[in-house]
Coordinates of C-alpha atoms in Angstrom, one line a residue:
Chain V
M29 CA 0.0 0.1 0.5
S30 CA 2.4 2.4 1.5
T31 CA 5.0 2.5 -2.1
G32 CA 1.5 3.9 -4.1
V33 CA 0.1 5.7 -1.7
V34 CA 3.6 8.1 -1.9
D35 CA 3.4 8.1 -5.4
E36 CA 0.6 8.7 -6.2
A37 CA 1.4 11.6 -3.5
I38 CA 4.2 12.7 -5.6
T39 CA 2.0 13.0 -8.4
Y40 CA -0.8 14.6 -6.9
L41 CA 2.3 17.1 -6.2
N42 CA 3.8 16.8 -9.5
D43 CA 1.0 18.3 -11.3
P44 CA 0.3 21.9 -12.1
L45 CA -3.6 21.3 -12.3
S46 CA -2.7 21.1 -8.7
W47 CA -1.0 24.3 -7.9
T48 CA -3.0 26.7 -9.8
G49 CA -7.0 27.5 -10.1
P50 CA -9.3 27.6 -7.4
G51 CA -9.2 25.1 -4.9
G52 CA -5.9 24.9 -5.9
I53 CA -2.7 24.6 -3.0
L54 CA -1.4 28.1 -4.0
E55 CA -4.6 29.5 -3.2
L56 CA -5.6 27.7 -0.8
G57 CA -2.5 28.4 0.9
R58 CA -2.8 31.8 0.7
E59 CA -6.3 31.4 2.3
H60 CA -4.1 29.4 4.8
L61 CA -2.1 33.0 5.7
A62 CA -4.6 35.6 5.9
L63 CA -6.4 32.7 8.4
T64 CA -3.9 32.4 10.9
A65 CA -2.2 37.1 10.7
A66 CA -6.0 37.2 11.0
A67 CA -6.6 34.8 14.1
V68 CA -2.7 36.1 15.4
L69 CA -4.4 39.6 15.3
V70 CA -7.5 39.2 16.6
A71 CA -5.7 37.5 19.4
A72 CA -3.0 40.1 20.7
F73 CA -5.6 42.4 20.3
V74 CA -6.4 41.6 23.3
A75 CA -3.8 39.3 24.8
L76 CA -1.4 42.0 25.0
P77 CA -3.7 45.5 26.6
V78 CA -4.2 42.8 28.9
G79 CA -1.1 41.4 29.7
A80 CA 0.9 44.3 30.2
W81 CA -1.9 45.3 31.8
L82 CA -1.7 42.1 34.4
G83 CA 2.0 42.9 34.2
H84 CA 2.3 46.4 35.0
G85 CA 0.1 46.0 37.7
R86 CA 2.3 42.2 38.8
R87 CA -1.3 40.8 40.0
G88 CA -3.6 37.9 38.4
G89 CA -0.2 36.6 36.9
G90 CA -2.1 33.2 38.5
V91 CA -5.5 33.2 36.5
A92 CA -3.0 34.0 33.0
V93 CA -1.1 30.8 34.0
W94 CA -3.9 28.9 34.9
L95 CA -6.0 30.1 32.2
T96 CA -2.5 28.2 30.2
N97 CA -2.9 25.6 31.8
A98 CA -7.3 24.3 31.2
S99 CA -6.5 25.6 27.7
R100 CA -4.2 22.5 26.3
A101 CA -6.8 20.4 28.7
V102 CA -9.6 21.7 25.6
P103 CA -10.2 20.0 23.0
T104 CA -10.0 22.3 20.0
L105 CA -12.2 20.1 17.0
G106 CA -15.1 20.2 20.0
I107 CA -15.1 24.5 20.1
I108 CA -14.3 24.4 16.4
L109 CA -17.2 21.9 16.0
L110 CA -19.9 23.8 18.4
L111 CA -18.7 27.1 17.7
A112 CA -19.9 26.1 13.3
T113 CA -24.2 24.5 15.6
A114 CA -23.9 27.8 16.8
G115 CA -23.9 29.3 13.4
L116 CA -20.6 30.1 13.4
F117 CA -19.2 29.4 10.4
G118 CA -16.2 29.2 7.4
D119 CA -13.8 31.2 7.3
G120 CA -15.6 33.8 10.5
A121 CA -15.3 30.6 13.0
T122 CA -11.5 29.4 12.3
V123 CA -10.2 32.6 12.6
V124 CA -12.3 33.7 16.5
A125 CA -11.4 29.6 16.8
A126 CA -7.7 29.7 16.3
A127 CA -7.5 33.4 17.9
L128 CA -8.8 31.2 21.8
F129 CA -6.5 28.9 21.7
A130 CA -3.7 31.4 20.8
V131 CA -4.4 34.3 23.7
P132 CA -3.5 31.5 27.1
V133 CA 0.5 31.8 25.0
L134 CA 1.0 35.8 23.8
L135 CA -1.3 36.6 27.1
V136 CA 1.8 34.8 29.9
N137 CA 4.4 35.7 27.7
T138 CA 3.7 39.3 27.9
Y139 CA 2.2 39.0 31.1
E140 CA 5.3 37.3 31.9
G141 CA 8.2 39.6 30.0
V142 CA 6.3 42.9 31.9
R143 CA 6.7 41.1 35.2
G144 CA 10.7 40.8 34.4
A145 CA 11.7 43.8 34.0
D146 CA 14.6 44.4 35.2
A147 CA 14.0 45.9 38.6
S148 CA 16.6 48.7 38.4
A149 CA 15.0 49.9 35.2
R150 CA 11.8 50.3 36.7
D151 CA 13.2 51.7 39.5
A152 CA 15.5 54.5 37.9
A153 CA 12.3 55.8 35.5
V154 CA 9.8 56.2 38.6
G155 CA 13.2 57.8 39.8
L156 CA 12.9 59.8 37.3
G157 CA 9.4 60.9 37.8
M158 CA 8.1 58.8 34.3
P159 CA 4.0 58.4 35.7
G160 CA 3.0 55.1 35.6
R161 CA 1.8 54.8 31.4
Q162 CA 5.6 56.1 31.0
V163 CA 6.9 53.6 32.7
L164 CA 5.7 51.3 30.4
T165 CA 5.8 51.8 27.2
R166 CA 9.5 53.3 27.8
V167 CA 10.8 51.0 29.2
E168 CA 9.3 47.6 30.6
L169 CA 7.3 46.6 27.1
P170 CA 10.8 47.7 25.4
L171 CA 12.5 44.6 27.9
A172 CA 9.5 42.9 27.2
T173 CA 9.9 42.6 23.9
G174 CA 11.9 38.7 22.9
L175 CA 9.2 37.7 25.1
V176 CA 6.3 38.2 23.5
A177 CA 8.0 38.2 20.2
A178 CA 9.0 34.0 21.5
G179 CA 5.1 34.5 22.4
V180 CA 3.6 35.6 18.9
R181 CA 6.2 32.8 17.1
T182 CA 4.2 29.5 19.0
A183 CA 0.9 31.6 18.4
V184 CA 2.0 31.8 15.1
V185 CA 2.5 27.9 14.4
Q186 CA -0.1 26.9 16.9
V187 CA -2.5 29.0 14.1
S188 CA -1.3 27.2 11.2
A189 CA -2.0 23.8 13.1
T190 CA -5.2 25.0 14.2
V191 CA -7.1 26.5 10.8
P192 CA -6.3 23.7 9.7
L193 CA -8.6 21.8 12.0
A194 CA -11.6 23.9 11.0
A195 CA -11.5 22.4 7.3
L196 CA -13.9 19.6 9.0
A197 CA -16.1 22.1 9.5
G198 CA -16.3 23.3 5.8
G199 CA -13.5 26.6 6.7
G200 CA -10.4 27.3 4.3
G201 CA -7.0 26.9 4.2
L202 CA -4.3 23.7 3.6
G203 CA -6.7 21.3 5.5
Q204 CA -9.8 21.7 2.7
I205 CA -6.4 18.7 0.4
I206 CA -6.7 16.7 4.4
A207 CA -10.1 16.5 4.6
L208 CA -11.5 16.4 1.3
G209 CA -8.8 13.0 0.2
M210 CA -10.3 11.6 3.6
G211 CA -13.6 12.1 1.7
T212 CA -13.1 10.6 -1.4
Q213 CA -10.4 7.5 -0.3
R214 CA -7.5 10.0 -2.3
Y215 CA -5.1 8.2 0.3
G216 CA -2.3 10.5 -1.6
Q217 CA -3.7 13.8 -1.9
V218 CA -4.1 13.5 2.2
L219 CA -0.1 12.5 3.1
A220 CA 0.5 15.4 0.0
G221 CA -1.2 18.1 2.1
G222 CA 0.0 16.7 5.7
L223 CA 3.4 17.2 4.2
L224 CA 1.9 21.0 2.6
V225 CA 0.4 21.3 6.0
A226 CA 3.8 20.6 7.5
L227 CA 6.0 22.6 5.9
L228 CA 4.4 25.7 5.9
A229 CA 4.5 25.9 10.2
L230 CA 7.8 24.1 9.3
V231 CA 8.3 27.9 7.8
L232 CA 7.1 30.1 10.1
D233 CA 8.2 28.3 12.9
G234 CA 11.5 29.3 11.3
V235 CA 11.1 32.1 9.8
F236 CA 9.2 33.8 13.5
A237 CA 12.8 32.4 14.0
V238 CA 14.3 35.6 13.3
V239 CA 11.7 37.7 13.7
Q240 CA 12.2 37.0 17.3
R241 CA 15.8 37.5 17.3
L242 CA 16.1 40.5 14.3
V243 CA 13.8 42.4 17.4
T244 CA 14.8 41.3 20.7
P245 CA 18.0 44.3 22.0
A246 CA 21.0 41.9 21.1
P247 CA 21.7 42.2 25.7
L248 CA 18.8 40.4 26.2
R249 CA 19.2 37.1 23.7
A250 CA 20.8 34.7 25.6
A251 CA 18.0 35.6 28.3
A252 CA 15.1 35.4 25.7
R253 CA 16.7 32.3 24.6
R254 CA 15.4 28.7 26.2
Chain I
M30 CA -27.8 24.5 6.4
V31 CA -31.9 24.6 6.1
S32 CA -31.3 22.8 8.9
T33 CA -29.6 24.8 11.5
A34 CA -33.0 26.7 11.8
V35 CA -35.0 24.1 12.0
A36 CA -32.6 22.4 14.9
A37 CA -32.4 25.2 16.9
A38 CA -35.8 25.3 17.9
D39 CA -35.4 20.8 19.5
N40 CA -31.6 21.3 20.3
P41 CA -30.5 22.1 23.6
W42 CA -26.3 22.5 23.8
F43 CA -27.1 20.3 26.9
S44 CA -29.3 16.7 27.1
W45 CA -29.0 14.2 30.4
S46 CA -31.6 12.2 28.3
Y47 CA -28.7 12.1 25.9
V48 CA -26.4 10.8 28.5
T49 CA -28.6 8.0 29.0
E50 CA -29.3 6.3 26.5
N51 CA -26.3 7.0 25.1
A52 CA -23.9 5.7 28.6
D53 CA -22.8 2.4 27.0
V54 CA -21.7 4.3 24.0
L55 CA -20.8 7.7 25.9
W56 CA -18.2 4.8 28.5
A57 CA -16.8 2.7 25.0
R58 CA -15.8 5.9 23.3
T59 CA -13.7 7.6 26.6
S60 CA -12.1 4.4 27.8
E61 CA -10.6 4.1 23.9
H62 CA -9.6 7.8 24.5
A63 CA -8.3 7.2 27.8
L64 CA -6.5 3.8 26.7
L65 CA -4.9 5.5 23.9
T66 CA -3.6 7.9 25.8
V67 CA -1.8 6.3 28.5
E68 CA -0.4 4.0 25.7
A69 CA 1.5 6.9 23.8
V70 CA 2.3 8.6 27.0
A71 CA 3.7 5.4 28.4
I72 CA 5.7 4.6 25.0
A73 CA 7.5 8.7 24.9
A74 CA 8.1 8.2 28.6
L75 CA 9.6 4.4 27.6
V76 CA 11.7 6.1 24.7
A77 CA 12.2 10.1 26.0
I78 CA 13.1 9.5 29.8
P79 CA 17.0 6.8 29.1
L80 CA 17.4 9.4 25.6
G81 CA 16.7 12.3 28.6
L82 CA 19.4 10.0 30.7
L83 CA 21.9 9.5 27.3
A84 CA 21.9 13.5 26.4
S85 CA 22.9 14.9 30.1
R86 CA 25.8 12.3 29.9
V87 CA 26.8 12.5 26.5
R88 CA 26.1 16.4 26.2
W89 CA 26.7 16.8 22.6
L90 CA 23.9 14.5 21.8
A91 CA 21.8 16.5 23.8
G92 CA 20.7 19.6 20.8
P93 CA 20.2 17.3 18.4
L94 CA 18.7 14.9 20.2
L95 CA 15.6 17.7 21.2
G96 CA 16.6 19.3 18.1
T97 CA 15.0 16.1 16.7
A98 CA 12.0 16.2 19.2
A99 CA 10.8 20.3 18.9
I100 CA 11.0 20.0 15.1
L101 CA 8.7 16.3 15.4
Y102 CA 6.6 18.6 17.9
T103 CA 5.9 21.8 16.0
V104 CA 4.6 19.2 12.9
P105 CA 0.7 20.2 13.3
S106 CA -1.5 17.2 14.9
L107 CA -3.2 16.6 12.0
A108 CA -0.4 17.1 9.3
L109 CA 1.1 14.4 11.3
F110 CA -1.8 11.6 11.6
A111 CA -2.8 13.0 8.0
I112 CA 1.5 11.5 6.5
L113 CA 1.3 8.6 9.2
A114 CA -1.8 7.5 7.8
P115 CA -2.0 7.0 3.8
I116 CA 1.9 4.8 4.9
M117 CA 0.7 2.9 7.9
G118 CA -3.4 2.9 6.6
I119 CA -6.6 4.4 9.2
G120 CA -6.8 3.2 12.3
R121 CA -4.9 2.9 16.1
Q122 CA -1.6 3.2 14.5
P123 CA -1.3 5.8 12.9
V124 CA -2.9 7.7 15.6
L125 CA -0.7 6.3 18.1
L126 CA 2.7 6.8 16.4
G127 CA 1.6 10.5 16.1
L128 CA 0.6 11.0 19.9
V129 CA 4.0 9.3 20.5
L130 CA 6.3 12.0 18.8
Y131 CA 4.5 14.8 20.3
A132 CA 4.9 13.9 23.3
L133 CA 8.5 13.3 23.4
L134 CA 9.8 16.7 23.5
V135 CA 8.0 17.3 26.4
I136 CA 9.3 14.5 28.3
L137 CA 12.3 14.5 27.0
R138 CA 12.7 18.8 28.3
N139 CA 12.0 17.7 31.2
T140 CA 13.2 14.8 32.3
V141 CA 16.7 16.5 31.2
T142 CA 16.3 19.8 33.1
G143 CA 15.7 17.9 36.1
L144 CA 19.1 15.7 35.7
D145 CA 20.7 19.1 34.7
G146 CA 18.8 20.9 38.0
V147 CA 20.7 18.4 40.1
D148 CA 22.5 19.4 43.4
P149 CA 26.5 18.8 41.8
A150 CA 27.2 18.8 45.8
A151 CA 24.3 15.8 46.0
V152 CA 26.4 13.8 43.7
D153 CA 29.6 14.3 44.9
A154 CA 28.7 13.6 48.7
A155 CA 27.1 9.9 47.0
R156 CA 30.4 9.5 45.4
G157 CA 32.7 11.0 48.7
L158 CA 30.0 7.9 50.1
G159 CA 31.1 6.0 47.3
H160 CA 27.9 5.2 45.0
G161 CA 29.3 3.7 41.6
P162 CA 27.6 5.2 38.7
L163 CA 24.7 3.9 39.1
Q164 CA 24.0 4.3 42.3
V165 CA 24.5 7.9 41.7
L166 CA 21.9 7.5 39.3
A167 CA 19.1 5.4 41.0
R168 CA 19.6 7.0 44.1
V169 CA 20.5 10.8 43.8
R170 CA 20.0 11.8 40.0
L171 CA 16.4 10.5 39.1
P172 CA 14.6 10.5 42.7
N173 CA 15.9 14.6 41.9
A174 CA 15.2 15.1 38.8
L175 CA 11.4 12.7 39.9
P176 CA 9.9 15.6 40.7
S177 CA 10.6 18.0 37.0
I178 CA 9.8 14.8 34.7
V179 CA 6.1 14.0 36.4
A180 CA 5.6 17.4 35.1
G181 CA 6.8 16.2 32.0
L182 CA 4.3 13.9 32.2
R183 CA 1.5 15.9 32.9
L184 CA 1.9 18.8 30.1
A185 CA 1.3 14.8 28.1
T186 CA -0.5 13.3 29.3
V187 CA -3.3 16.7 29.6
T188 CA -1.8 17.7 26.3
T189 CA -2.2 13.9 25.1
V190 CA -5.9 13.7 25.8
A191 CA -6.7 16.7 23.7
L192 CA -4.7 15.6 20.6
V193 CA -6.4 11.8 20.2
T194 CA -9.7 14.4 19.2
V195 CA -7.4 15.3 16.2
G196 CA -6.9 11.8 15.4
V197 CA -11.0 11.6 13.5
V198 CA -8.8 13.1 10.6
V199 CA -7.8 9.4 10.0
G200 CA -10.8 7.9 11.4
Y201 CA -10.1 7.2 15.1
G202 CA -10.3 9.4 17.7
G203 CA -11.8 8.0 20.2
L204 CA -14.3 10.8 22.1
G205 CA -13.6 12.7 19.2
Q206 CA -15.5 10.9 17.2
L207 CA -19.1 11.1 18.8
M208 CA -18.1 14.8 18.5
F209 CA -17.5 15.0 14.8
Q210 CA -20.4 12.2 14.8
G211 CA -22.7 15.0 16.2
F212 CA -21.4 17.5 14.4
R213 CA -22.7 15.2 11.1
N214 CA -25.6 14.0 12.7
N215 CA -27.9 17.7 12.0
F216 CA -25.4 19.2 14.3
Y217 CA -26.6 17.7 18.0
R218 CA -25.2 19.8 20.1
A219 CA -25.7 17.4 23.3
E220 CA -23.5 15.1 21.8
I221 CA -20.9 17.1 20.9
V222 CA -20.7 19.8 24.2
T223 CA -21.1 16.0 26.1
A224 CA -17.9 14.7 24.0
T225 CA -15.7 18.0 24.7
L226 CA -17.1 17.9 29.1
L227 CA -15.9 14.4 28.9
C228 CA -12.3 14.9 26.9
V229 CA -12.0 17.7 29.5
V230 CA -12.8 16.4 32.9
L231 CA -10.6 12.7 31.4
A232 CA -7.7 14.9 30.8
L233 CA -8.1 16.5 34.6
V234 CA -8.8 12.8 35.7
L235 CA -5.4 11.5 34.5
D236 CA -3.7 14.8 35.7
L237 CA -4.7 13.8 39.3
V238 CA -3.2 10.5 39.0
L239 CA 0.0 11.8 37.5
W240 CA 0.4 14.5 40.3
A241 CA -0.8 12.0 43.6
A242 CA 1.9 9.3 41.9
G243 CA 4.3 12.4 42.1
R244 CA 3.5 12.6 45.5
A245 CA 4.3 9.5 46.9
L246 CA 6.9 9.1 44.6
T247 CA 8.7 11.9 46.8
P248 CA 7.3 11.5 50.4
W249 CA 10.6 14.5 51.4
L250 CA 9.5 16.7 49.0
R251 CA 6.3 16.8 51.1
G252 CA 5.3 19.8 54.0
R253 CA 6.7 22.3 51.3
S254 CA 4.9 23.9 48.6
A255 CA 5.3 22.9 45.2

């Protein structure tokens, strides 16, 4: 069975028709990236201000960590399917579900980054007479960049892995290739789809590893590498 | 999707009669889910803990081992199943292997971290008492690394419980089967909600069991704050 399937996958990936045209790999890949970007942006819009605010006030850390741990136990598939039964279909549901699961990691990293900002730097800023808001935006947030970037990297990879799950509920993106292949028992196509989704996640991880390094101030790089 | 409007009239989010009438199916899927999780984490532990011991002894191996595990962890679960299933055949085996590969990283990383964190003075003292390398390992290094290893097992278990549901994409997802069945069966919400809740409860129960086991195995840590 196995060699036949591998051959089928190679044939599928070599066929120009699989790539171009409506529903082709290129279009689905673009859709996948757009959904990923939208979900991460939505999650960041919620998680970054809340995380920064909690970290600045040094409170609610327990809640943030608990939220992260609890979210691991919740099956993403169940939430996606429930959103669908609530009438939220297609791209909107995909973005909401993926964003929900990206919030905890962004929240915790922002919180830890801001809270963990060097205490003497913070004291110096307060001593200079900076109001709390400026301490946050000019001292704590710049010092937190590395950890926030690490959170964004994890969130991007995680969301790009959640988006294909939504294909089971009719969502778009590269997951459609897998869902369609399973539905029509074309297992070579399933294999090809799996490889494409895996490759996309690894490329995104690599790209954001570079971004993370670039935005982290040089003296903090050693500390951010964990 | 006309059915949503019709079903919304009599489609409760939760229904006791669904639970009681389908108790046997719910039990069968839950035990299938639990068994798959335990088996996957057990196999991953049998591979990852010895590898962790090796990596803490042969330093240059730690980087490549952790790097490989991290790459496997970055590959989305759905993609991993979609790659393995066509090659190994649809069903339980590819899901089991995928879950094992996924759990490897967390257990391996925590084993290495735990062993690295052992107080060198304790190891020196044991050597001074005439313990050989194996005795030092069994009586000093492993017991001291145990809390970190147990933390890794707990995290791996909770994550695996949620991931099993993704196996539905290749036809073996434990409680995920019920979620997907409920979705296809006119968006029957009670079925999806029940399966999702059972999934979360299962994760909490298994986590609690491991927590208790870890506590029982490290009596000297009791009374200290974890």
